[in-house]
Amino acid sequence: AKELTQNSIPVTAANLEAVLSLKGKRKNPFEKAFESSEKEEIEEALSFTDHMEDSDTAKESYSEIVTKLSDNVFNRAMNENTFIDVRELQLTHMQLTISSKLASVENYEVPMEIGNENTLVNVKIIHNSKEEPNALVSFYSQDLGNVSARLSFDNEKLTGYITCDLKEAVSKLEKVADKLGEGVKVVSVNRNATPGYRIQSPMKDNEKEIDSKQLYRAAMNFLAAMKGI
């Protein structure tokens, strides 16, 4: 319920089920939506992270992509005959609706191909007077495990860290960090670490005006590097 109330989304049974499935189990609603979509629509969705130049551009592009996919899912649901198929499509439609609402506050659920795996990536842009300004990116994949990145720019230098909970993935992510520059480090964390665990790093000055374009650029740079992993 916290995810809903924090983002001004009504707390209903349907919304709770959708957000728990979306966030808790990291179930990818885009995979189901792609089954009902044209090749061009799928390619547009998978290339979204290449065009996150700024808040307005990202929000508009995301809204257009999710609206098309949601319409495709809805139309398919109207033509299904079995309750199970209709129920699954209804959940997918609700997940996409929740995703669209979260994107309005710069919290994006994004489909991406990382390696050969279709992955659901969360991108959150933070720039306000109460929190440290960062681009937060997180996802799970079978090859890399749970991966998260906390990134920002400091005088045009990309800084931050990438964490993962698979020792086997460290070397791959270090190659990603090398592409981003010496200001980005990779840290292996214990898979059994306390939930909410984060690396302690010096607090940036969040009193000065933050250029959110830099944070979007930080996220774009990281995700572009991940595509080449």
Short mmCIF file of C-alpha atoms in Angstrom, two decimals:
data_model
loop_
_atom_site.label_atom_id
_atom_site.label_comp_id
_atom_site.label_asym_id
_atom_site.label_seq_id
_atom_site.Cartn_x
_atom_site.Cartn_y
_atom_site.Cartn_z
CA ALA A 1 0.00 0.00 0.00
CA LYS A 2 2.93 2.36 0.67
CA GLU A 3 3.94 2.30 -3.01
CA LEU A 4 0.42 3.36 -3.96
CA THR A 5 -0.13 6.07 -1.35
CA GLN A 6 3.31 7.64 -1.94
CA ASN A 7 2.42 8.09 -5.59
CA SER A 8 -1.21 9.19 -5.10
CA ILE A 9 -2.63 5.98 -6.59
CA PRO A 10 -5.93 4.72 -5.11
CA VAL A 11 -5.49 1.78 -2.72
CA THR A 12 -7.85 -0.80 -4.20
CA ALA A 13 -7.66 -4.59 -4.29
CA ALA A 14 -6.89 -4.54 -8.03
CA ASN A 15 -4.17 -1.90 -7.64
CA LEU A 16 -2.60 -3.75 -4.71
CA GLU A 17 -2.50 -7.01 -6.65
CA ALA A 18 -0.95 -5.25 -9.65
CA VAL A 19 1.74 -3.38 -7.73
CA LEU A 20 2.65 -6.45 -5.62
CA SER A 21 3.02 -8.55 -8.74
CA LEU A 22 4.96 -5.77 -10.47
CA LYS A 23 7.28 -4.81 -7.61
CA GLY A 24 7.36 -7.80 -5.29
CA LYS A 25 7.86 -10.66 -7.71
CA ARG A 26 9.31 -8.44 -10.46
CA LYS A 27 6.89 -10.03 -12.91
CA ASN A 28 7.40 -8.47 -16.31
CA PRO A 29 4.07 -7.30 -17.76
CA PHE A 30 5.75 -6.25 -21.01
CA GLU A 31 6.46 -9.87 -21.96
CA LYS A 32 2.72 -10.60 -21.95
CA ALA A 33 1.95 -7.31 -23.70
CA PHE A 34 4.47 -8.09 -26.44
CA GLU A 35 2.49 -11.23 -27.32
CA SER A 36 -0.32 -8.94 -28.47
CA SER A 37 1.84 -6.28 -30.15
CA GLU A 38 3.42 -5.59 -33.52
CA LYS A 39 7.17 -5.88 -34.09
CA GLU A 40 7.56 -2.12 -34.41
CA GLU A 41 5.77 -1.53 -31.10
CA ILE A 42 8.02 -4.04 -29.35
CA GLU A 43 11.16 -2.47 -30.79
CA GLU A 44 9.94 0.98 -29.71
CA ALA A 45 9.41 -0.24 -26.14
CA LEU A 46 12.80 -1.97 -25.95
CA SER A 47 14.57 1.17 -27.21
CA PHE A 48 12.93 3.51 -24.68
CA THR A 49 16.10 3.74 -22.57
CA ASP A 50 17.97 5.17 -25.57
CA HIS A 51 15.80 8.28 -25.50
CA MET A 52 15.58 9.32 -21.85
CA GLU A 53 17.14 12.72 -22.44
CA ASP A 54 15.08 14.54 -19.85
CA SER A 55 11.94 14.34 -17.72
CA ASP A 56 9.46 15.67 -20.30
CA THR A 57 10.81 13.53 -23.14
CA ALA A 58 10.91 10.38 -21.01
CA LYS A 59 7.42 10.83 -19.57
CA GLU A 60 5.86 11.56 -22.97
CA SER A 61 7.62 8.67 -24.70
CA TYR A 62 6.81 6.24 -21.90
CA SER A 63 3.15 7.26 -21.86
CA GLU A 64 2.83 6.71 -25.62
CA ILE A 65 4.52 3.30 -25.46
CA VAL A 66 2.50 2.02 -22.50
CA THR A 67 -0.78 3.34 -23.91
CA LYS A 68 -0.26 1.39 -27.15
CA LEU A 69 0.65 -1.79 -25.30
CA SER A 70 -2.25 -1.42 -22.85
CA ASP A 71 -4.69 -1.00 -25.75
CA ASN A 72 -3.29 -4.14 -27.37
CA VAL A 73 -3.72 -6.13 -24.16
CA PHE A 74 -7.26 -4.81 -23.62
CA ASN A 75 -8.30 -5.68 -27.17
CA ARG A 76 -6.93 -9.18 -26.84
CA ALA A 77 -8.72 -9.67 -23.51
CA MET A 78 -12.00 -8.77 -25.18
CA ASN A 79 -11.49 -11.62 -27.66
CA GLU A 80 -10.38 -14.34 -25.26
CA ASN A 81 -12.80 -17.09 -24.31
CA THR A 82 -11.25 -18.63 -21.20
CA PHE A 83 -11.43 -17.08 -17.75
CA ILE A 84 -7.76 -17.81 -17.00
CA ASP A 85 -6.52 -16.01 -20.13
CA VAL A 86 -8.82 -13.05 -19.53
CA ARG A 87 -7.77 -12.84 -15.87
CA GLU A 88 -4.07 -12.85 -16.78
CA LEU A 89 -4.58 -10.16 -19.41
CA GLN A 90 -6.56 -8.03 -16.97
CA LEU A 91 -3.67 -8.21 -14.49
CA THR A 92 -1.18 -7.28 -17.22
CA HIS A 93 -3.36 -4.32 -18.20
CA MET A 94 -3.53 -3.16 -14.57
CA GLN A 95 0.25 -3.54 -14.17
CA LEU A 96 0.81 -1.35 -17.22
CA THR A 97 -1.65 1.21 -15.84
CA ILE A 98 0.23 1.31 -12.52
CA SER A 99 3.53 1.60 -14.41
CA SER A 100 2.22 4.60 -16.32
CA LYS A 101 1.15 6.33 -13.11
CA LEU A 102 4.52 5.67 -11.46
CA ALA A 103 6.29 7.13 -14.50
CA SER A 104 4.54 10.45 -13.86
CA VAL A 105 6.73 10.77 -10.73
CA GLU A 106 9.87 9.63 -12.58
CA ASN A 107 9.71 6.02 -11.42
CA TYR A 108 9.88 3.91 -14.58
CA GLU A 109 9.38 0.17 -15.09
CA VAL A 110 11.29 -0.46 -18.32
CA PRO A 111 11.60 -3.52 -20.60
CA MET A 112 15.16 -4.19 -21.76
CA GLU A 113 17.20 -6.90 -23.39
CA ILE A 114 20.29 -7.48 -21.23
CA GLY A 115 22.44 -10.21 -22.64
CA ASN A 116 19.90 -12.51 -24.25
CA GLU A 117 17.31 -12.01 -21.52
CA ASN A 118 14.21 -9.85 -21.60
CA THR A 119 14.49 -8.02 -18.27
CA LEU A 120 12.30 -5.62 -16.30
CA VAL A 121 14.39 -2.66 -15.13
CA ASN A 122 13.36 -0.06 -12.58
CA VAL A 123 14.71 3.46 -13.15
CA LYS A 124 14.03 6.08 -10.49
CA ILE A 125 15.18 9.67 -10.84
CA ILE A 126 15.56 11.51 -7.53
CA HIS A 127 16.05 15.27 -7.45
CA ASN A 128 14.48 17.16 -4.57
CA SER A 129 15.57 19.03 -1.46
CA LYS A 130 14.89 16.09 0.89
CA GLU A 131 16.91 13.29 -0.73
CA GLU A 132 20.33 12.87 -2.23
CA PRO A 133 20.11 13.45 -6.02
CA ASN A 134 20.68 10.21 -7.89
CA ALA A 135 19.60 8.00 -10.73
CA LEU A 136 18.68 4.64 -9.19
CA VAL A 137 18.57 1.62 -11.47
CA SER A 138 17.77 -1.95 -10.40
CA PHE A 139 16.91 -5.25 -12.03
CA TYR A 140 17.23 -9.01 -11.73
CA SER A 141 18.56 -11.38 -14.36
CA GLN A 142 19.54 -15.04 -14.21
CA ASP A 143 23.09 -14.32 -15.37
CA LEU A 144 23.77 -11.31 -13.13
CA GLY A 145 21.47 -11.82 -10.14
CA ASN A 146 20.16 -8.72 -8.37
CA VAL A 147 21.89 -5.64 -9.71
CA SER A 148 21.46 -2.04 -8.59
CA ALA A 149 23.23 1.19 -9.47
CA ARG A 150 23.23 4.58 -7.75
CA LEU A 151 24.65 7.19 -10.10
CA SER A 152 25.06 10.94 -10.47
CA PHE A 153 27.29 13.50 -12.13
CA ASP A 154 29.88 15.59 -10.30
CA ASN A 155 31.23 18.38 -12.51
CA GLU A 156 30.56 16.33 -15.66
CA LYS A 157 32.15 13.24 -14.13
CA LEU A 158 29.87 10.23 -13.73
CA THR A 159 30.17 8.88 -10.20
CA GLY A 160 28.52 6.18 -8.11
CA TYR A 161 28.51 2.44 -7.62
CA ILE A 162 27.03 -0.74 -8.99
CA THR A 163 26.16 -3.59 -6.63
CA CYS A 164 25.42 -7.23 -7.37
CA ASP A 165 24.82 -10.33 -5.27
CA LEU A 166 26.48 -12.87 -7.58
CA LYS A 167 30.26 -13.12 -7.36
CA GLU A 168 30.28 -14.57 -10.86
CA ALA A 169 28.80 -11.31 -12.20
CA VAL A 170 31.41 -8.96 -10.72
CA SER A 171 33.87 -9.22 -13.61
CA LYS A 172 31.10 -8.54 -16.17
CA LEU A 173 29.90 -5.49 -14.25
CA GLU A 174 33.45 -4.22 -13.83
CA LYS A 175 33.67 -4.07 -17.62
CA VAL A 176 30.49 -2.00 -17.58
CA ALA A 177 31.98 0.31 -14.94
CA ASP A 178 35.13 0.70 -17.04
CA LYS A 179 33.00 2.06 -19.88
CA LEU A 180 31.45 4.61 -17.51
CA GLY A 181 34.73 5.93 -16.13
CA GLU A 182 36.86 5.75 -13.01
CA GLY A 183 34.18 7.39 -10.87
CA VAL A 184 31.97 4.27 -10.93
CA LYS A 185 32.86 1.26 -8.77
CA VAL A 186 31.45 -2.27 -8.48
CA VAL A 187 30.66 -3.83 -5.12
CA SER A 188 29.64 -7.42 -4.42
CA VAL A 189 27.09 -7.68 -1.62
CA ASN A 190 25.91 -10.67 0.39
CA ARG A 191 22.71 -12.12 -1.04
CA ASN A 192 21.48 -12.50 2.55
CA ALA A 193 22.19 -8.87 3.44
CA THR A 194 19.55 -6.95 5.36
CA PRO A 195 16.74 -5.73 3.06
CA GLY A 196 17.27 -2.12 2.13
CA TYR A 197 21.06 -2.48 2.50
CA ARG A 198 22.96 0.25 0.71
CA ILE A 199 26.57 1.28 0.40
CA GLN A 200 27.52 4.17 2.64
CA SER A 201 28.96 7.03 0.60
CA PRO A 202 29.53 10.73 1.24
CA MET A 203 26.30 12.71 1.03
CA LYS A 204 26.14 15.06 -1.92
CA ASP A 205 24.98 18.63 -1.48
CA ASN A 206 21.26 18.51 -2.14
CA GLU A 207 20.67 22.16 -1.37
CA LYS A 208 21.94 23.39 -4.72
CA GLU A 209 19.74 23.29 -7.79
CA ILE A 210 19.85 19.88 -9.46
CA ASP A 211 19.83 19.48 -13.22
CA SER A 212 17.68 16.41 -13.68
CA LYS A 213 18.96 16.05 -17.26
CA GLN A 214 22.27 14.91 -15.79
CA LEU A 215 20.52 12.22 -13.78
CA TYR A 216 18.68 10.98 -16.85
CA ARG A 217 21.98 10.97 -18.72
CA ALA A 218 23.55 8.93 -15.91
CA ALA A 219 20.79 6.32 -16.20
CA MET A 220 21.02 6.28 -20.01
CA ASN A 221 24.80 5.81 -19.94
CA PHE A 222 24.57 2.91 -17.50
CA LEU A 223 21.78 1.14 -19.39
CA ALA A 224 23.54 1.64 -22.74
CA ALA A 225 26.62 -0.02 -21.25
CA MET A 226 24.47 -2.86 -19.88
CA LYS A 227 23.09 -3.58 -23.36
CA GLY A 228 26.58 -4.40 -24.53
CA ILE A 229 27.35 -6.80 -21.69
#
